[in-house]
Amino acid sequence: MLKTFRIGGIHPPENKRTARQPIEQAPLPKQAVIMLSQHIGTPAQPVVKKGDRVKVGTLIAQASGFVSAHIHSSVSGVVSKIENTADISGYTRPAIFIEVEGDEWEEGIIRDNSIQDTSALSPQEVVERIYRAGIVGLGGATFPTQVKLSVPPGKNAELLIINGVECEPYLTSDHRLMLEKGPEIISGIKLLMKALGVNRAVIGIENNKQDAIEHLRSLTAGNPEIEVCPLRVKYPQGGEKQLIDAITRRQVASGALPISTGAVVQNVGTAFAVYEAVLKNKPLIERVVTVTGKNLQEGKNLLVRIGTSIQDLIETAGGLPSNTGKVISGGPMMGKAVVALHAPVTKGCSGILLMDEQEASRKKIRNCIRCAKCVHACPMGLSPNLLMRVSELALWEKAEAEKIMDCIECGSCSYTCPANRPLLDYIRAGKSKVGNIIRKRTTKK
């Protein structure tokens, strides 16, 4: 019997329309707009100025604080300005604008099939290379990888879990990466194991990607320390806590970190980026992005330079259909609507989804009928109907007591609600408010 997590979950239509589309190199942009805040934590601080010439891989912004990540130029050219610009959500944040001239790379980056011999590297040196390359979690959370590999005092890492689930509908970038970059991913997994000091890794892949399961199993046949674990298809199995539960049968307690279970979770894209960082000296300057939609002329999986505009990617995939109602960064469940198409791709962007007007339209909201479908669907065991209500009424103490901060914003509640109530919208707003209250309270202490 296939494993899966034990609390809640739903089965939205998969719509994996680009699963058979090989990864293609996206065209170079004419201008790259590289956000300084494209990771969880403190924004990076620029180390270049207007007029500076940069190459592909040049450090342009330095990590600022413990939870932060370096940012490198994804193109070669001239820094034209450093100023605020809109991100995908419409918020203005600082960015470095680079006018592209050619495609000249930093000399230390290995671009051929040769690799460095890293057998003599210590775990600390592996983590240091990951830090220098600006690697963050590529599953969407964008948590700086070097921080996740630094196990807190008193905790012990026993198992590395590699997230190849990709349960979000429409998205196929991880699937294609597993099929096309399998050996590199396995190398990255071994480096992550070394960094953590663990001797066992499990790659979790949902059973709708049988070709990826078979491929990675063939690559790990001689590596008993790495196991490929097929999982029953169920959303949101790609959530860190849900994946830990599915594979280890251990659950992360409310308010606790995943490391409390002895497991560290990394995305397959992150494992590939670690391979490139440690063995190729290559910073995180590009990633695979799925561009898809039911009415899109030609859905694609594109290897995209960070800082390329969403508009450019849509044009590469055939252009914006006339009946487009919404463009989403990410998938339909956890993604966010794009306010401006000139907004750039960041490290955390795994997909661009185009919805037609009918698919994007919201149905009429009706009164809650207390059916409890949202409660049964919630993978965190929360009561979304109650959390929406207390957020509406600004009852922040009650919201905190009802564990609103445990919400992983998967959207399962809104998806199942027969009354079409915007449960997640209110919970997100309430979670933001309660989070600010907690931070202020902690600062005072």
Short mmCIF file of C-alpha atoms in Angstrom, two decimals:
data_model
loop_
_atom_site.label_atom_id
_atom_site.label_comp_id
_atom_site.label_asym_id
_atom_site.label_seq_id
_atom_site.Cartn_x
_atom_site.Cartn_y
_atom_site.Cartn_z
CA MET A 1 0.00 0.00 0.00
CA LEU A 2 1.37 3.41 -0.99
CA LYS A 3 2.23 5.82 1.80
CA THR A 4 0.64 9.21 2.32
CA PHE A 5 0.06 11.70 5.14
CA ARG A 6 -2.70 10.99 7.64
CA ILE A 7 -4.60 14.24 8.27
CA GLY A 8 -6.83 15.91 5.68
CA GLY A 9 -5.90 16.37 2.04
CA ILE A 10 -7.76 16.67 -1.26
CA HIS A 11 -7.50 15.51 -4.87
CA PRO A 12 -7.76 18.46 -7.30
CA PRO A 13 -7.45 17.76 -11.05
CA GLU A 14 -3.78 17.28 -11.89
CA ASN A 15 -3.64 19.07 -15.26
CA LYS A 16 0.01 18.11 -15.77
CA ARG A 17 -0.16 19.29 -19.37
CA THR A 18 3.57 19.91 -19.78
CA ALA A 19 4.81 16.66 -18.22
CA ARG A 20 6.20 15.49 -21.57
CA GLN A 21 7.72 18.83 -22.55
CA PRO A 22 11.55 18.68 -22.26
CA ILE A 23 13.35 21.54 -20.53
CA GLU A 24 14.28 24.31 -22.98
CA GLN A 25 16.65 27.22 -22.46
CA ALA A 26 14.65 30.45 -22.31
CA PRO A 27 16.01 33.35 -24.40
CA LEU A 28 18.22 35.87 -22.61
CA PRO A 29 16.29 38.96 -21.51
CA LYS A 30 17.28 42.41 -22.79
CA GLN A 31 17.16 43.64 -19.22
CA ALA A 32 17.37 41.61 -16.01
CA VAL A 33 15.59 42.91 -12.91
CA ILE A 34 17.01 41.07 -9.92
CA MET A 35 15.08 41.52 -6.67
CA LEU A 36 17.08 41.88 -3.45
CA SER A 37 14.40 40.06 -1.48
CA GLN A 38 13.82 36.66 -3.08
CA HIS A 39 14.34 34.48 -0.04
CA ILE A 40 12.84 34.17 3.44
CA GLY A 41 14.71 36.45 5.83
CA THR A 42 16.56 39.75 5.56
CA PRO A 43 16.93 41.19 2.03
CA ALA A 44 20.43 41.08 0.57
CA GLN A 45 22.47 44.30 0.46
CA PRO A 46 23.83 45.46 -2.93
CA VAL A 47 27.60 45.40 -3.44
CA VAL A 48 27.46 46.98 -6.91
CA LYS A 49 26.46 50.46 -8.06
CA LYS A 50 25.13 52.14 -11.18
CA GLY A 51 27.60 51.85 -14.04
CA ASP A 52 29.34 48.71 -12.79
CA ARG A 53 29.96 45.96 -15.33
CA VAL A 54 29.01 42.44 -14.22
CA LYS A 55 29.29 38.93 -15.61
CA VAL A 56 27.07 35.88 -15.20
CA GLY A 57 27.78 34.71 -11.65
CA THR A 58 29.11 38.01 -10.28
CA LEU A 59 28.08 38.64 -6.67
CA ILE A 60 25.81 41.68 -6.76
CA ALA A 61 24.15 41.55 -3.33
CA GLN A 62 25.44 40.10 -0.09
CA ALA A 63 23.50 38.16 2.52
CA SER A 64 22.51 40.42 5.42
CA GLY A 65 22.03 38.50 8.65
CA PHE A 66 21.85 34.83 9.59
CA VAL A 67 18.67 34.08 7.61
CA SER A 68 19.57 35.60 4.26
CA ALA A 69 21.17 34.60 0.95
CA HIS A 70 23.67 36.00 -1.53
CA ILE A 71 22.38 37.12 -4.93
CA HIS A 72 24.40 36.90 -8.13
CA SER A 73 23.99 38.38 -11.58
CA SER A 74 22.26 36.01 -13.99
CA VAL A 75 23.44 37.99 -17.02
CA SER A 76 26.43 40.00 -18.21
CA GLY A 77 26.15 43.71 -18.81
CA VAL A 78 25.94 47.06 -17.04
CA VAL A 79 24.07 47.96 -13.84
CA SER A 80 21.71 50.71 -15.00
CA LYS A 81 20.05 51.48 -11.65
CA ILE A 82 19.17 50.20 -8.20
CA GLU A 83 15.65 51.21 -7.21
CA ASN A 84 12.29 49.90 -6.05
CA THR A 85 10.09 48.03 -8.47
CA ALA A 86 6.91 45.96 -8.25
CA ASP A 87 7.21 42.26 -7.49
CA ILE A 88 4.62 39.69 -8.59
CA SER A 89 2.22 40.79 -5.83
CA GLY A 90 2.48 44.46 -6.73
CA TYR A 91 4.54 45.46 -3.68
CA THR A 92 7.50 47.71 -4.46
CA ARG A 93 10.82 46.29 -3.31
CA PRO A 94 14.46 47.12 -4.11
CA ALA A 95 16.00 45.55 -7.21
CA ILE A 96 19.13 45.75 -9.33
CA PHE A 97 18.52 46.53 -13.02
CA ILE A 98 21.10 45.17 -15.48
CA GLU A 99 21.19 46.00 -19.19
CA VAL A 100 22.27 42.79 -20.93
CA GLU A 101 25.34 42.78 -23.17
CA GLY A 102 26.36 39.36 -24.45
CA ASP A 103 26.67 36.34 -22.17
CA GLU A 104 30.05 36.44 -20.42
CA TRP A 105 30.47 34.15 -17.40
CA GLU A 106 32.78 34.40 -14.38
CA GLU A 107 35.91 32.34 -15.02
CA GLY A 108 35.57 30.05 -12.00
CA ILE A 109 32.26 28.54 -13.13
CA ILE A 110 32.61 25.14 -14.81
CA ARG A 111 30.34 24.93 -17.84
CA ASP A 112 31.56 21.71 -19.49
CA ASN A 113 31.03 18.10 -18.39
CA SER A 114 34.05 18.06 -16.08
CA ILE A 115 33.50 18.32 -12.34
CA GLN A 116 35.64 19.17 -9.35
CA ASP A 117 36.90 16.47 -7.02
CA THR A 118 35.19 17.35 -3.73
CA SER A 119 35.88 14.10 -1.87
CA ALA A 120 38.24 15.91 0.49
CA LEU A 121 35.69 18.61 1.38
CA SER A 122 34.50 18.64 4.99
CA PRO A 123 30.76 19.04 5.76
CA GLN A 124 31.47 22.63 6.80
CA GLU A 125 33.15 23.36 3.46
CA VAL A 126 30.16 21.93 1.57
CA VAL A 127 27.82 24.21 3.53
CA GLU A 128 30.14 27.18 2.89
CA ARG A 129 30.03 26.59 -0.89
CA ILE A 130 26.24 26.37 -0.74
CA TYR A 131 26.16 29.64 1.19
CA ARG A 132 28.49 31.40 -1.27
CA ALA A 133 26.29 30.27 -4.19
CA GLY A 134 23.12 31.78 -2.69
CA ILE A 135 21.16 28.51 -2.70
CA VAL A 136 17.64 28.63 -1.26
CA GLY A 137 14.78 26.13 -1.15
CA LEU A 138 13.43 25.88 -4.69
CA GLY A 139 10.15 24.22 -3.74
CA GLY A 140 8.69 27.66 -3.12
CA ALA A 141 9.60 28.40 0.50
CA THR A 142 13.01 29.93 -0.47
CA PHE A 143 14.49 29.26 2.97
CA PRO A 144 18.28 29.78 2.78
CA THR A 145 19.73 26.28 2.40
CA GLN A 146 22.83 26.85 4.51
CA VAL A 147 20.58 27.73 7.47
CA LYS A 148 18.49 24.58 7.03
CA LEU A 149 21.69 22.52 7.00
CA SER A 150 22.81 24.08 10.30
CA VAL A 151 21.07 21.79 12.78
CA PRO A 152 20.24 23.70 16.01
CA PRO A 153 22.02 22.69 19.24
CA GLY A 154 20.21 19.88 21.00
CA LYS A 155 18.69 18.58 17.76
CA ASN A 156 19.92 15.68 15.67
CA ALA A 157 19.45 15.04 11.94
CA GLU A 158 18.78 11.36 11.24
CA LEU A 159 17.27 11.43 7.77
CA LEU A 160 17.36 13.55 4.62
CA ILE A 161 14.04 13.64 2.75
CA ILE A 162 14.12 14.82 -0.86
CA ASN A 163 10.85 16.34 -2.04
CA GLY A 164 10.03 15.17 -5.56
CA VAL A 165 6.28 15.21 -4.92
CA GLU A 166 5.24 18.26 -6.98
CA CYS A 167 1.62 17.86 -5.91
CA GLU A 168 0.57 21.34 -7.08
CA PRO A 169 -1.67 21.03 -10.19
CA TYR A 170 -0.20 22.10 -13.56
CA LEU A 171 3.44 22.34 -12.42
CA THR A 172 5.95 19.90 -13.95
CA SER A 173 9.36 21.56 -13.52
CA ASP A 174 10.49 19.13 -10.79
CA HIS A 175 9.20 16.17 -12.78
CA ARG A 176 11.24 17.13 -15.84
CA LEU A 177 14.29 17.88 -13.70
CA MET A 178 14.16 14.36 -12.22
CA LEU A 179 13.93 12.84 -15.69
CA GLU A 180 16.63 14.96 -17.31
CA LYS A 181 19.06 15.66 -14.46
CA GLY A 182 18.81 12.49 -12.40
CA PRO A 183 22.55 11.77 -11.94
CA GLU A 184 23.18 15.39 -10.94
CA ILE A 185 20.33 15.26 -8.41
CA ILE A 186 21.77 12.09 -6.87
CA SER A 187 25.16 13.82 -6.58
CA GLY A 188 23.46 16.77 -4.90
CA ILE A 189 21.70 14.41 -2.48
CA LYS A 190 25.02 12.85 -1.48
CA LEU A 191 26.47 16.31 -0.84
CA LEU A 192 23.47 17.23 1.31
CA MET A 193 23.85 13.98 3.24
CA LYS A 194 27.50 14.81 3.83
CA ALA A 195 26.66 18.31 5.01
CA LEU A 196 24.10 16.94 7.48
CA GLY A 197 26.16 13.96 8.58
CA VAL A 198 23.35 11.46 7.84
CA ASN A 199 23.69 8.06 6.18
CA ARG A 200 20.15 7.71 4.86
CA ALA A 201 18.06 9.65 2.35
CA VAL A 202 14.56 9.04 1.00
CA ILE A 203 13.26 10.58 -2.24
CA GLY A 204 9.48 10.98 -2.04
CA ILE A 205 7.72 10.99 -5.43
CA GLU A 206 3.98 10.72 -6.08
CA ASN A 207 2.87 7.69 -8.04
CA ASN A 208 1.66 9.76 -11.01
CA LYS A 209 5.34 10.20 -11.97
CA GLN A 210 6.13 6.54 -12.52
CA ASP A 211 8.80 7.34 -15.12
CA ALA A 212 10.68 9.50 -12.61
CA ILE A 213 10.37 6.81 -9.93
CA GLU A 214 11.80 4.16 -12.23
CA HIS A 215 14.57 6.45 -13.48
CA LEU A 216 15.80 7.46 -10.03
CA ARG A 217 15.50 3.87 -8.79
CA SER A 218 17.80 2.75 -11.59
CA LEU A 219 20.30 5.48 -10.65
CA THR A 220 20.26 4.54 -6.94
CA ALA A 221 20.39 0.75 -7.44
CA GLY A 222 23.97 0.65 -6.15
CA ASN A 223 23.33 3.14 -3.34
CA PRO A 224 21.42 1.39 -0.53
CA GLU A 225 21.61 4.55 1.59
CA ILE A 226 19.29 6.36 -0.88
CA GLU A 227 15.72 5.06 -1.21
CA VAL A 228 13.05 6.09 -3.71
CA CYS A 229 9.64 6.06 -2.00
CA PRO A 230 6.49 6.12 -4.20
CA LEU A 231 3.62 8.01 -2.56
CA ARG A 232 -0.11 7.97 -3.11
CA VAL A 233 -1.29 11.04 -5.03
CA LYS A 234 -2.75 13.47 -2.52
CA TYR A 235 -2.56 17.25 -2.13
CA PRO A 236 -0.72 18.94 -0.31
CA GLN A 237 1.79 16.11 0.08
CA GLY A 238 4.62 18.40 -0.98
CA GLY A 239 4.21 20.33 2.26
CA GLU A 240 7.21 19.73 4.51
CA LYS A 241 5.20 18.50 7.48
CA GLN A 242 2.94 16.32 5.35
CA LEU A 243 5.90 14.71 3.57
CA ILE A 244 7.63 13.94 6.86
CA ASP A 245 4.43 12.30 8.11
CA ALA A 246 4.00 10.28 4.91
CA ILE A 247 7.55 8.91 4.93
CA THR A 248 8.43 8.61 8.63
CA ARG A 249 4.98 8.44 10.30
CA ARG A 250 6.19 11.19 12.61
CA GLN A 251 4.26 14.43 12.95
CA VAL A 252 5.71 17.86 13.61
CA ALA A 253 4.13 19.27 16.76
CA SER A 254 2.44 22.68 16.71
CA GLY A 255 5.08 25.39 16.90
CA ALA A 256 7.96 22.93 16.49
CA LEU A 257 10.50 22.79 13.66
CA PRO A 258 10.64 19.81 11.28
CA ILE A 259 14.09 18.91 12.65
CA SER A 260 12.30 17.90 15.87
CA THR A 261 11.36 14.69 14.01
CA GLY A 262 14.97 14.06 13.03
CA ALA A 263 14.24 14.82 9.36
CA VAL A 264 15.51 17.57 7.05
CA VAL A 265 13.55 18.14 3.82
CA GLN A 266 15.06 19.53 0.61
CA ASN A 267 13.47 19.91 -2.81
CA VAL A 268 14.86 18.04 -5.86
CA GLY A 269 15.55 21.41 -7.48
CA THR A 270 17.56 22.42 -4.44
CA ALA A 271 19.56 19.17 -4.64
CA PHE A 272 20.37 19.96 -8.29
CA ALA A 273 21.38 23.52 -7.38
CA VAL A 274 23.63 22.13 -4.61
CA TYR A 275 25.32 19.86 -7.17
CA GLU A 276 26.00 22.84 -9.42
CA ALA A 277 27.19 25.02 -6.54
CA VAL A 278 29.62 22.53 -4.99
CA LEU A 279 30.86 20.67 -8.07
CA LYS A 280 30.62 23.43 -10.69
CA ASN A 281 31.15 26.62 -8.65
CA LYS A 282 27.88 27.83 -10.17
CA PRO A 283 25.72 30.26 -8.15
CA LEU A 284 21.94 30.08 -8.28
CA ILE A 285 21.36 32.25 -11.34
CA GLU A 286 18.70 30.22 -13.19
CA ARG A 287 15.96 27.72 -12.52
CA VAL A 288 13.34 25.62 -14.34
CA VAL A 289 9.91 27.30 -14.63
CA THR A 290 6.75 25.67 -16.00
CA VAL A 291 4.74 28.04 -18.24
CA THR A 292 1.31 26.52 -18.71
CA GLY A 293 -2.44 27.00 -19.04
CA LYS A 294 -5.38 25.38 -20.81
CA ASN A 295 -5.51 28.01 -23.56
CA LEU A 296 -1.79 28.67 -23.86
CA GLN A 297 -0.52 28.02 -27.36
CA GLU A 298 2.51 25.99 -26.29
CA GLY A 299 3.13 25.13 -22.63
CA LYS A 300 6.81 24.76 -21.78
CA ASN A 301 9.33 23.90 -19.10
CA LEU A 302 11.94 26.63 -19.41
CA LEU A 303 15.39 27.05 -17.87
CA VAL A 304 15.11 30.72 -17.00
CA ARG A 305 17.69 33.28 -15.90
CA ILE A 306 16.64 34.94 -12.63
CA GLY A 307 15.39 38.45 -13.37
CA THR A 308 13.69 37.62 -16.68
CA SER A 309 10.22 39.18 -16.87
CA ILE A 310 7.09 37.06 -16.72
CA GLN A 311 6.00 38.77 -19.95
CA ASP A 312 9.08 37.39 -21.73
CA LEU A 313 8.26 33.84 -20.62
CA ILE A 314 4.68 34.12 -21.81
CA GLU A 315 5.88 35.37 -25.20
CA THR A 316 8.26 32.40 -25.43
CA ALA A 317 5.28 30.10 -24.85
CA GLY A 318 3.22 31.62 -27.66
CA GLY A 319 1.90 34.84 -26.15
CA LEU A 320 -0.94 35.86 -23.87
CA PRO A 321 -4.32 34.38 -24.96
CA SER A 322 -7.01 37.02 -25.47
CA ASN A 323 -9.37 35.45 -22.93
CA THR A 324 -6.82 35.32 -20.08
CA GLY A 325 -8.50 36.19 -16.80
CA LYS A 326 -5.58 35.77 -14.43
CA VAL A 327 -1.85 35.06 -14.46
CA ILE A 328 -0.53 33.20 -11.43
CA SER A 329 3.02 32.81 -10.17
CA GLY A 330 3.10 29.21 -8.99
CA GLY A 331 0.19 26.79 -9.17
CA PRO A 332 -3.57 27.31 -8.76
CA MET A 333 -3.66 26.22 -5.10
CA MET A 334 -0.78 28.09 -3.44
CA GLY A 335 0.30 30.49 -6.18
CA LYS A 336 -0.38 34.22 -6.16
CA ALA A 337 -1.95 36.38 -8.83
CA VAL A 338 0.55 38.45 -10.79
CA VAL A 339 -0.25 42.17 -10.65
CA ALA A 340 2.16 43.26 -13.41
CA LEU A 341 3.59 41.09 -16.18
CA HIS A 342 6.82 43.06 -16.18
CA ALA A 343 7.57 41.63 -12.72
CA PRO A 344 10.67 39.42 -12.75
CA VAL A 345 11.18 35.72 -12.09
CA THR A 346 12.78 35.08 -8.70
CA LYS A 347 14.45 32.05 -7.14
CA GLY A 348 11.13 30.85 -5.73
CA CYS A 349 9.15 30.94 -8.99
CA SER A 350 8.38 27.37 -10.08
CA GLY A 351 5.64 28.13 -12.58
CA ILE A 352 3.57 30.68 -14.48
CA LEU A 353 -0.06 29.64 -14.90
CA LEU A 354 -2.47 31.39 -17.27
CA MET A 355 -6.15 30.97 -16.40
CA ASP A 356 -8.96 31.88 -18.76
CA GLU A 357 -11.76 34.17 -17.61
CA GLN A 358 -14.12 31.34 -16.70
CA GLU A 359 -11.49 29.43 -14.72
CA ALA A 360 -10.35 32.58 -12.92
CA SER A 361 -13.79 33.90 -11.97
CA ARG A 362 -14.95 33.56 -8.38
CA LYS A 363 -18.34 32.06 -7.64
CA LYS A 364 -20.89 33.86 -5.50
CA ILE A 365 -20.10 33.64 -1.78
CA ARG A 366 -22.87 32.13 0.34
CA ASN A 367 -23.37 31.64 4.06
CA CYS A 368 -21.43 28.90 5.83
CA ILE A 369 -23.64 25.82 6.27
CA ARG A 370 -21.39 24.23 8.94
CA CYS A 371 -20.75 21.19 6.77
CA ALA A 372 -17.18 20.81 8.16
CA LYS A 373 -15.72 19.90 4.76
CA CYS A 374 -12.97 22.47 5.31
CA VAL A 375 -12.14 20.89 8.68
CA HIS A 376 -11.87 17.41 7.16
CA ALA A 377 -9.69 18.73 4.30
CA CYS A 378 -7.23 20.72 6.44
CA PRO A 379 -3.90 18.85 6.54
CA MET A 380 -2.93 20.67 9.75
CA GLY A 381 -6.04 19.64 11.68
CA LEU A 382 -7.31 23.22 12.02
CA SER A 383 -10.82 24.67 11.82
CA PRO A 384 -10.65 27.00 8.80
CA ASN A 385 -14.26 28.19 9.17
CA LEU A 386 -13.48 29.38 12.71
CA LEU A 387 -10.16 30.95 11.70
CA MET A 388 -11.89 32.92 8.94
CA ARG A 389 -14.52 34.14 11.38
CA VAL A 390 -12.09 35.32 14.06
CA SER A 391 -9.99 37.02 11.37
CA GLU A 392 -13.10 38.84 10.10
CA LEU A 393 -13.79 40.05 13.63
CA ALA A 394 -10.13 40.90 14.38
CA LEU A 395 -10.09 38.56 17.38
CA TRP A 396 -6.32 38.11 17.26
CA GLU A 397 -5.87 36.44 20.66
CA LYS A 398 -8.49 33.88 19.70
CA ALA A 399 -6.85 33.39 16.30
CA GLU A 400 -3.49 32.71 17.94
CA ALA A 401 -5.09 30.33 20.45
CA GLU A 402 -6.71 28.43 17.57
CA LYS A 403 -3.22 27.99 16.03
CA ILE A 404 -3.66 30.19 12.97
CA MET A 405 0.14 30.27 12.60
CA ASP A 406 0.11 26.51 11.88
CA CYS A 407 -1.75 27.14 8.59
CA ILE A 408 0.44 26.21 5.60
CA GLU A 409 -1.80 28.21 3.20
CA CYS A 410 -2.42 25.20 0.94
CA GLY A 411 -5.94 26.31 -0.03
CA SER A 412 -7.57 22.92 0.60
CA CYS A 413 -10.26 24.60 2.72
CA SER A 414 -11.32 27.09 0.04
CA TYR A 415 -11.24 24.36 -2.61
CA THR A 416 -13.69 22.14 -0.73
CA CYS A 417 -16.09 24.83 0.53
CA PRO A 418 -19.55 24.36 -1.09
CA ALA A 419 -20.44 27.94 -0.09
CA ASN A 420 -17.45 29.36 -2.02
CA ARG A 421 -16.20 31.22 1.06
CA PRO A 422 -12.76 32.86 0.73
CA LEU A 423 -11.40 31.01 3.74
CA LEU A 424 -7.73 31.18 2.81
CA ASP A 425 -7.87 34.90 1.96
CA TYR A 426 -9.06 35.78 5.45
CA ILE A 427 -6.76 33.27 7.14
CA ARG A 428 -3.73 34.67 5.28
CA ALA A 429 -4.63 38.19 6.43
CA GLY A 430 -5.19 37.00 9.99
CA LYS A 431 -1.98 35.00 9.99
CA SER A 432 -0.02 38.07 8.88
CA LYS A 433 -1.53 40.18 11.67
CA VAL A 434 -0.96 37.55 14.38
CA GLY A 435 2.60 37.01 13.13
CA ASN A 436 3.33 40.73 13.54
CA ILE A 437 1.89 40.67 17.07
CA ILE A 438 4.06 37.69 18.01
CA ARG A 439 7.20 39.32 16.59
CA LYS A 440 6.57 42.55 18.53
CA ARG A 441 5.95 40.57 21.70
CA THR A 442 9.17 38.61 21.21
CA THR A 443 11.19 41.78 20.51
CA LYS A 444 10.00 43.39 23.76
CA LYS A 445 11.26 40.39 25.72
#
